[in-house]
Amino acid sequence: MSLRVLVVDDQGIVRAGFAAVIDAEEDMTVVGEAADGAEAVRLAEELAPDVVVMDVRMPELDGIAATRIITGREDAPRVLVLTTFDLDAYVLDALRAGASGFLLKDVHPSELLHGIRVVAAGESVLAPSATRRLIGHYASGRIPETRDGSGPAELESLTASQRGVLTLVATGLTNAEIAEQLGITVGTVKSHVNALLRKLGLRDRVQATILAYDLGLARPNPPGAHL
């Protein structure tokens, strides 16, 4: 079955360009186009797309607010934010609003298509520059410290194994790499990831990474450290 995609951008020519690239793929179908966030919210409910390709800066309702509304619904589609503006606030706000990915509009069409397929499969995608900015945000020290040795209340529902996997997820390791490091199977890692996402009420690994940094469970490598 084709992936159902809703394209949202306030510039008609940009919107049409993205739609043409997506519609040319055998496994994708553009089911609708929206020119602002309010229309995106309405069409996302009406058309039930699998993925929403979302612009950020739009009239009526911006892409961040629209993403928050769309992802807050039951059986919500995945949202891939696509914007010209590679700014800390946009990256963080988009991901915290529930977006599963963040790419810049100057990406090659193949990267856009790959991003749509990745988020549709339940994974996450971030532009390299966005990842650097995200890590830089936390490296600057603008994160809350844990309150005591017991850790934040949000983590109390996790087992020790799940907490350890969350820490490794936040470093960017794949399930296979986590399995190798912990000496367990990939299937066990997947089970831990699914369990911790469910317990913490998170949609994907991107949100898990943000939470891990927010709560002080994970921290960026110090300057000069091997990444």
Short mmCIF file of C-alpha atoms in Angstrom, two decimals:
data_model
loop_
_atom_site.label_atom_id
_atom_site.label_comp_id
_atom_site.label_asym_id
_atom_site.label_seq_id
_atom_site.Cartn_x
_atom_site.Cartn_y
_atom_site.Cartn_z
CA MET A 1 0.00 0.00 0.00
CA SER A 2 1.17 3.54 -0.78
CA LEU A 3 2.19 5.87 1.99
CA ARG A 4 -0.38 8.64 2.28
CA VAL A 5 1.35 12.02 2.54
CA LEU A 6 -0.03 15.46 3.36
CA VAL A 7 2.19 18.36 2.19
CA VAL A 8 2.02 21.63 4.16
CA ASP A 9 3.73 24.84 3.01
CA ASP A 10 2.48 28.41 2.60
CA GLN A 11 4.38 28.88 -0.67
CA GLY A 12 2.40 27.34 -3.53
CA ILE A 13 5.36 26.69 -5.80
CA VAL A 14 7.33 25.01 -3.01
CA ARG A 15 4.33 22.93 -2.00
CA ALA A 16 3.75 21.86 -5.60
CA GLY A 17 7.41 20.92 -6.00
CA PHE A 18 7.43 18.71 -2.93
CA ALA A 19 4.13 17.13 -3.97
CA ALA A 20 5.46 16.34 -7.45
CA VAL A 21 8.59 14.67 -6.06
CA ILE A 22 6.58 12.59 -3.61
CA ASP A 23 3.80 11.63 -6.03
CA ALA A 24 6.37 10.35 -8.54
CA GLU A 25 7.26 7.52 -6.16
CA GLU A 26 5.45 4.21 -6.60
CA ASP A 27 5.07 3.72 -2.85
CA MET A 28 3.80 7.22 -2.03
CA THR A 29 0.66 9.23 -2.74
CA VAL A 30 0.02 12.88 -1.92
CA VAL A 31 -3.51 12.87 -0.50
CA GLY A 32 -3.69 16.59 0.17
CA GLU A 33 -1.94 19.96 0.34
CA ALA A 34 -2.35 22.71 2.94
CA ALA A 35 -1.22 26.35 2.83
CA ASP A 36 -1.22 27.00 6.59
CA GLY A 37 -1.25 25.26 9.93
CA ALA A 38 -5.00 25.53 10.49
CA GLU A 39 -5.72 23.85 7.15
CA ALA A 40 -3.11 21.22 7.95
CA VAL A 41 -4.85 20.36 11.22
CA ARG A 42 -8.20 20.04 9.44
CA LEU A 43 -6.88 17.95 6.55
CA ALA A 44 -4.82 15.69 8.82
CA GLU A 45 -8.02 14.66 10.57
CA GLU A 46 -10.09 14.50 7.41
CA LEU A 47 -7.64 12.63 5.17
CA ALA A 48 -5.82 10.45 7.75
CA PRO A 49 -2.36 10.62 6.10
CA ASP A 50 0.51 8.41 7.26
CA VAL A 51 3.00 11.27 7.15
CA VAL A 52 2.65 15.06 7.22
CA VAL A 53 5.49 17.05 5.64
CA MET A 54 5.24 20.27 7.64
CA ASP A 55 6.63 23.76 7.07
CA VAL A 56 7.33 25.89 10.18
CA ARG A 57 6.69 29.54 9.39
CA MET A 58 3.13 29.93 8.11
CA PRO A 59 0.17 32.29 8.62
CA GLU A 60 -2.89 31.53 10.76
CA LEU A 61 -1.20 28.73 12.72
CA ASP A 62 2.51 27.96 12.53
CA GLY A 63 3.91 24.51 11.89
CA ILE A 64 5.00 23.93 15.48
CA ALA A 65 1.53 24.58 16.89
CA ALA A 66 -0.07 22.54 14.11
CA THR A 67 2.30 19.65 14.81
CA ARG A 68 1.42 19.71 18.50
CA ILE A 69 -2.29 19.50 17.73
CA ILE A 70 -1.93 16.81 15.07
CA THR A 71 0.37 14.54 17.11
CA GLY A 72 -1.81 14.92 20.18
CA ARG A 73 -4.67 13.09 18.53
CA GLU A 74 -5.34 9.38 18.67
CA ASP A 75 -3.81 7.41 15.78
CA ALA A 76 -1.88 10.52 14.78
CA PRO A 77 0.21 10.58 11.60
CA ARG A 78 3.95 11.02 11.78
CA VAL A 79 5.18 14.56 11.17
CA LEU A 80 8.36 15.43 9.27
CA VAL A 81 9.24 19.11 9.67
CA LEU A 82 10.87 20.64 6.61
CA THR A 83 12.07 24.23 6.88
CA THR A 84 14.53 26.80 5.58
CA PHE A 85 15.37 27.94 9.10
CA ASP A 86 17.98 25.84 10.89
CA LEU A 87 17.54 27.44 14.30
CA ASP A 88 17.82 25.95 17.79
CA ALA A 89 14.31 27.03 18.76
CA TYR A 90 12.73 25.47 15.69
CA VAL A 91 14.56 22.16 16.09
CA LEU A 92 13.78 21.77 19.77
CA ASP A 93 10.23 23.08 19.58
CA ALA A 94 9.37 20.88 16.59
CA LEU A 95 10.65 17.73 18.24
CA ARG A 96 9.02 18.53 21.57
CA ALA A 97 5.76 19.18 19.73
CA GLY A 98 5.83 15.58 18.53
CA ALA A 99 7.61 15.76 15.17
CA SER A 100 9.46 12.59 14.21
CA GLY A 101 12.05 14.38 12.11
CA PHE A 102 13.53 17.69 11.06
CA LEU A 103 15.09 18.33 7.65
CA LEU A 104 16.09 21.45 5.77
CA LYS A 105 14.38 22.37 2.52
CA ASP A 106 17.64 22.28 0.59
CA VAL A 107 17.97 18.51 1.04
CA HIS A 108 18.27 16.39 -2.07
CA PRO A 109 14.90 14.91 -3.13
CA SER A 110 16.21 11.43 -2.33
CA GLU A 111 16.87 12.53 1.26
CA LEU A 112 13.35 13.89 1.58
CA LEU A 113 11.87 10.64 0.28
CA HIS A 114 14.12 8.63 2.58
CA GLY A 115 13.03 10.79 5.52
CA ILE A 116 9.36 10.19 4.77
CA ARG A 117 9.89 6.43 4.62
CA VAL A 118 11.92 6.45 7.83
CA VAL A 119 9.35 8.31 9.91
CA ALA A 120 6.51 6.28 8.39
CA ALA A 121 8.29 3.15 9.63
CA GLY A 122 8.25 4.53 13.17
CA GLU A 123 11.83 5.74 13.29
CA SER A 124 13.22 9.27 13.41
CA VAL A 125 15.37 11.43 11.17
CA LEU A 126 17.34 14.62 11.84
CA ALA A 127 19.38 16.78 9.51
CA PRO A 128 23.06 16.57 10.54
CA SER A 129 23.15 20.30 11.24
CA ALA A 130 20.06 19.98 13.43
CA THR A 131 21.70 17.16 15.37
CA ARG A 132 24.79 19.31 15.96
CA ARG A 133 22.64 22.18 17.18
CA LEU A 134 20.63 19.90 19.43
CA ILE A 135 23.76 18.52 21.07
CA GLY A 136 25.22 22.01 21.24
CA HIS A 137 22.16 23.22 23.11
CA TYR A 138 22.79 20.70 25.87
CA ALA A 139 26.58 21.10 25.78
CA SER A 140 26.08 24.76 26.68
CA GLY A 141 24.68 23.66 30.03
CA ARG A 142 21.11 24.86 29.53
CA ILE A 143 19.62 21.71 31.02
CA PRO A 144 18.14 20.97 34.45
CA GLU A 145 20.23 19.01 36.90
CA THR A 146 18.85 15.83 38.44
CA ARG A 147 17.57 16.53 41.92
CA ASP A 148 19.10 13.65 43.85
CA GLY A 149 20.65 10.23 43.52
CA SER A 150 17.29 8.59 42.92
CA GLY A 151 16.88 10.39 39.60
CA PRO A 152 13.92 12.30 38.18
CA ALA A 153 10.42 11.09 38.94
CA GLU A 154 9.78 10.55 35.22
CA LEU A 155 12.25 7.67 35.24
CA GLU A 156 10.91 5.82 38.27
CA SER A 157 8.70 3.59 36.13
CA LEU A 158 11.70 2.26 34.20
CA THR A 159 13.68 -0.82 35.11
CA ALA A 160 17.44 -0.52 35.43
CA SER A 161 17.82 -2.22 32.04
CA GLN A 162 15.37 0.16 30.37
CA ARG A 163 17.13 3.17 31.88
CA GLY A 164 20.46 1.89 30.58
CA VAL A 165 19.03 1.41 27.10
CA LEU A 166 17.53 4.93 27.20
CA THR A 167 20.96 6.36 28.00
CA LEU A 168 22.47 4.57 25.00
CA VAL A 169 19.59 5.58 22.72
CA ALA A 170 20.39 9.19 23.64
CA THR A 171 23.96 8.74 22.39
CA GLY A 172 22.63 7.91 18.93
CA LEU A 173 23.43 4.19 18.93
CA THR A 174 21.33 1.85 16.81
CA ASN A 175 19.58 -1.18 18.32
CA ALA A 176 22.31 -3.44 16.95
CA GLU A 177 25.05 -1.29 18.49
CA ILE A 178 23.25 -1.20 21.84
CA ALA A 179 22.82 -4.97 21.74
CA GLU A 180 26.54 -5.45 21.08
CA GLN A 181 27.55 -3.07 23.87
CA LEU A 182 25.22 -4.66 26.44
CA GLY A 183 25.73 -8.25 25.30
CA ILE A 184 22.04 -8.87 24.63
CA THR A 185 20.00 -9.62 21.52
CA VAL A 186 18.63 -6.98 19.17
CA GLY A 187 15.15 -8.30 19.94
CA THR A 188 15.68 -7.63 23.65
CA VAL A 189 16.82 -4.10 22.89
CA LYS A 190 13.71 -3.50 20.78
CA SER A 191 11.55 -4.76 23.63
CA HIS A 192 13.27 -2.40 26.08
CA VAL A 193 12.90 0.56 23.69
CA ASN A 194 9.21 -0.14 23.09
CA ALA A 195 8.60 -0.53 26.82
CA LEU A 196 10.35 2.69 27.81
CA LEU A 197 8.60 4.67 25.08
CA ARG A 198 5.25 3.35 26.29
CA LYS A 199 5.98 4.00 29.97
CA LEU A 200 7.22 7.54 29.33
CA GLY A 201 4.45 8.38 26.86
CA LEU A 202 6.90 9.10 24.03
CA ARG A 203 6.38 8.61 20.31
CA ASP A 204 9.90 7.75 19.17
CA ARG A 205 13.64 7.75 19.81
CA VAL A 206 14.02 11.47 19.11
CA GLN A 207 11.67 12.37 21.94
CA ALA A 208 13.40 9.79 24.15
CA THR A 209 16.75 11.44 23.40
CA ILE A 210 15.43 14.89 24.27
CA LEU A 211 13.96 13.62 27.53
CA ALA A 212 17.19 11.88 28.48
CA TYR A 213 19.12 15.13 28.05
CA ASP A 214 16.42 17.21 29.73
CA LEU A 215 16.50 14.99 32.80
CA GLY A 216 20.28 14.86 32.96
CA LEU A 217 20.37 11.12 32.28
CA ALA A 218 22.54 11.72 29.22
CA ARG A 219 25.07 14.42 28.53
CA PRO A 220 27.05 15.40 25.43
CA ASN A 221 30.63 14.30 25.07
CA PRO A 222 33.03 16.93 26.38
CA PRO A 223 35.06 18.96 23.84
CA GLY A 224 37.64 16.81 22.15
CA ALA A 225 35.92 13.57 23.06
CA HIS A 226 35.45 10.90 20.39
CA LEU A 227 31.96 11.00 18.88
#
